[in-house]
Amino acid sequence: CPWQGPFHELSVHEAECSHPTKTGNELMDILDEMDQTRKKEMQLYNSIFSLLSFEKIGYTEVQFRPYRTDDFITRLYYETPRLTVLNQTWVLKARVNDSERNPNLSCKRTLSFQLILKSKVNSPMECSFLLLEGPYDDVKINPVIYHFVFSNESNETDYMALPIVDSVECNKLLAAKNINLRLFIFQIQK
């Protein structure tokens, strides 16, 4: 059973838990699913470790600040000040619930972000990057590695989901005055 909680709630959980009544086949399916999840996690961490062997690695603390659009229907968005990583200038933008018309009508919140290269480059710059929680925040973000080839003609990624564990964690971020995260960029050398 994957349940976790305080010891004083264990007896209540054991009384309600459905795992002891499952058949052997059902338990094997659950164990197979757990094995697959563990295998995916190991692949992710192996990918991160291989990125750490790259020659050009940069990271910085980023602070998203809230802004509102001047549109007829104002929308909330977040943006970082310009930042320098790998001798290039970058900006990160983020939006709530993919800028849906009335995000306040939903209790489910998501954040998506976009990485923008502001510098001019002589040749295409292939990068892997990821956003993680900063050192002073306790938000839970699952690491996801993104890839993009930046050039003068294609200098911004699509909006990608910030892999926050759940809507509660997202609301924690949105309740803060600023969102503080850590950006890692790995330049892939040809």
Coordinates of C-alpha atoms in Angstrom, one line a residue:
C1 CA 0.0 0.0 0.0
P2 CA 1.5 3.4 -1.0
W3 CA -0.3 5.3 1.9
Q4 CA 1.9 7.6 3.9
G5 CA 0.8 9.6 6.8
P6 CA 1.3 10.3 10.5
F7 CA 1.4 7.2 12.8
H8 CA -1.7 8.3 14.8
E9 CA -3.8 8.0 11.5
L10 CA -2.4 4.5 10.7
S11 CA -5.2 2.5 12.4
V12 CA -7.9 4.6 10.6
H13 CA -6.2 4.0 7.3
E14 CA -5.8 0.2 8.0
A15 CA -9.6 0.0 8.7
E16 CA -10.4 1.7 5.4
C17 CA -7.6 0.4 3.1
S18 CA -8.7 -1.7 0.2
H19 CA -5.3 -3.3 -0.5
P20 CA -5.7 -6.3 1.9
T21 CA -8.9 -7.4 0.0
K22 CA -7.2 -7.2 -3.5
T23 CA -6.5 -10.4 -5.4
G24 CA -3.0 -11.5 -6.2
N25 CA -3.4 -10.4 -9.9
E26 CA -4.6 -6.9 -8.8
L27 CA -1.6 -6.6 -6.4
M28 CA 0.7 -7.7 -9.2
D29 CA -0.7 -5.0 -11.5
I30 CA -0.1 -2.4 -8.8
L31 CA 3.5 -3.7 -8.3
D32 CA 4.1 -3.6 -12.1
E33 CA 2.8 0.0 -12.2
M34 CA 5.1 0.9 -9.3
D35 CA 8.1 -0.7 -11.2
Q36 CA 7.3 1.3 -14.3
T37 CA 7.1 4.5 -12.4
R38 CA 10.5 3.7 -10.7
K39 CA 12.0 2.9 -14.1
K40 CA 10.8 6.2 -15.6
E41 CA 12.3 8.1 -12.6
M42 CA 15.6 6.3 -13.0
Q43 CA 15.7 7.2 -16.7
L44 CA 15.0 10.9 -15.8
Y45 CA 17.8 10.9 -13.2
N46 CA 20.2 9.2 -15.6
S47 CA 19.4 11.9 -18.2
I48 CA 20.0 14.6 -15.7
F49 CA 23.3 13.0 -14.7
S50 CA 24.4 12.8 -18.3
L51 CA 23.5 16.5 -18.8
L52 CA 25.8 17.3 -15.9
S53 CA 28.8 16.0 -17.9
F54 CA 28.2 18.7 -20.7
E55 CA 30.9 21.3 -21.2
K56 CA 28.6 24.3 -21.1
I57 CA 26.2 24.4 -18.1
G58 CA 24.7 27.5 -16.6
Y59 CA 22.1 28.1 -13.9
T60 CA 20.6 31.0 -12.1
E61 CA 17.9 31.9 -9.6
V62 CA 14.9 33.4 -11.4
Q63 CA 12.1 35.5 -9.9
F64 CA 8.8 35.7 -11.7
R65 CA 6.9 38.9 -11.0
P66 CA 3.2 39.2 -11.6
Y67 CA 1.9 41.6 -14.3
R68 CA -1.5 42.3 -15.9
T69 CA -2.2 42.8 -19.6
D70 CA -3.8 46.0 -20.8
D71 CA -6.3 44.0 -22.9
F72 CA -10.1 44.6 -22.8
I73 CA -10.2 41.5 -20.5
T74 CA -7.1 41.8 -18.3
R75 CA -5.0 38.7 -17.8
L76 CA -2.5 37.8 -15.2
Y77 CA 0.9 36.7 -16.4
Y78 CA 4.4 36.5 -14.9
E79 CA 7.8 37.5 -16.2
T80 CA 11.4 37.5 -15.0
P81 CA 13.8 40.4 -15.5
R82 CA 16.4 39.7 -18.1
L83 CA 19.0 37.2 -16.9
T84 CA 22.4 36.0 -18.2
V85 CA 23.2 32.3 -18.5
L86 CA 25.9 30.9 -20.8
N87 CA 26.8 34.4 -21.9
Q88 CA 23.4 34.9 -23.4
T89 CA 20.5 37.1 -22.3
W90 CA 17.2 35.3 -21.5
V91 CA 13.7 36.0 -20.2
L92 CA 11.1 33.6 -18.8
K93 CA 7.4 34.2 -19.0
A94 CA 4.6 32.2 -17.3
R95 CA 0.9 32.2 -17.4
V96 CA -1.9 30.7 -15.3
N97 CA -4.2 28.0 -16.7
D98 CA -2.9 28.8 -20.2
S99 CA -4.4 32.3 -20.0
E100 CA -8.0 30.9 -19.9
R101 CA -10.6 33.6 -19.8
N102 CA -11.6 33.3 -16.2
P103 CA -9.1 31.2 -14.2
N104 CA -10.7 32.4 -11.0
L105 CA -13.7 30.2 -11.7
S106 CA -11.7 27.1 -11.5
C107 CA -10.1 25.6 -8.4
K108 CA -7.6 23.7 -10.5
R109 CA -4.6 25.8 -11.3
T110 CA -1.6 25.2 -13.6
L111 CA 1.3 27.3 -14.6
S112 CA 3.0 27.1 -18.0
F113 CA 6.2 28.8 -18.9
Q114 CA 8.2 29.9 -22.0
L115 CA 11.9 30.5 -22.3
I116 CA 13.0 33.3 -24.6
L117 CA 16.5 34.1 -25.9
K118 CA 16.9 37.8 -26.1
S119 CA 20.5 37.8 -27.4
K120 CA 21.4 37.5 -31.1
V121 CA 23.4 34.3 -31.9
N122 CA 25.8 33.5 -34.8
S123 CA 24.5 30.0 -35.2
P124 CA 21.7 27.9 -33.8
M125 CA 22.1 27.0 -30.1
E126 CA 20.7 23.6 -29.1
C127 CA 19.9 23.5 -25.4
S128 CA 18.3 21.3 -22.8
F129 CA 16.8 23.1 -19.8
L130 CA 14.8 22.6 -16.7
L131 CA 13.2 24.6 -13.9
L132 CA 13.4 23.4 -10.3
E133 CA 12.3 24.9 -7.0
G134 CA 14.6 27.5 -5.6
P135 CA 16.5 27.2 -2.4
Y136 CA 14.0 29.2 -0.4
D137 CA 10.7 27.8 -1.6
D138 CA 9.1 24.5 -0.5
V139 CA 7.0 24.0 -3.7
K140 CA 7.2 20.5 -5.1
I141 CA 8.2 20.4 -8.8
N142 CA 8.9 17.2 -10.7
P143 CA 12.0 17.6 -12.8
V144 CA 11.3 17.5 -16.6
I145 CA 14.0 18.1 -19.2
Y146 CA 13.0 20.3 -22.1
H147 CA 14.9 20.6 -25.4
F148 CA 14.9 23.5 -28.0
V149 CA 17.1 24.8 -30.7
F150 CA 17.3 28.6 -30.3
S151 CA 18.2 30.8 -33.3
N152 CA 17.6 34.4 -34.3
E153 CA 14.5 33.3 -36.2
S154 CA 13.2 30.9 -33.5
N155 CA 14.1 32.5 -30.2
E156 CA 11.2 31.4 -28.0
T157 CA 9.9 28.1 -26.9
D158 CA 6.2 27.2 -26.9
Y159 CA 4.5 27.4 -23.5
M160 CA 5.2 24.2 -21.6
A161 CA 3.6 23.0 -18.4
L162 CA 5.6 23.7 -15.3
P163 CA 5.6 20.2 -13.8
I164 CA 4.2 21.2 -10.4
V165 CA 3.1 18.1 -8.4
D166 CA -0.6 19.3 -8.0
S167 CA -3.0 22.2 -7.9
V168 CA -2.4 22.8 -4.2
E169 CA 1.3 23.4 -4.8
C170 CA 0.4 25.7 -7.7
N171 CA -1.8 27.7 -5.5
K172 CA 1.0 28.0 -3.0
L173 CA 3.2 29.5 -5.7
L174 CA 0.5 31.9 -6.9
A175 CA -0.2 33.1 -3.3
A176 CA 3.4 34.3 -3.0
K177 CA 4.4 37.8 -3.9
N178 CA 7.0 36.5 -6.3
I179 CA 7.7 33.0 -7.7
N180 CA 11.3 32.0 -7.1
L181 CA 12.7 29.1 -9.1
R182 CA 16.1 27.9 -10.4
L183 CA 16.8 27.6 -14.1
F184 CA 19.4 25.2 -15.5
I185 CA 20.5 25.4 -19.2
F186 CA 22.8 22.9 -20.8
Q187 CA 24.2 23.8 -24.2
I188 CA 24.6 20.8 -26.5
Q189 CA 27.9 21.0 -28.4
K190 CA 28.1 19.8 -32.0

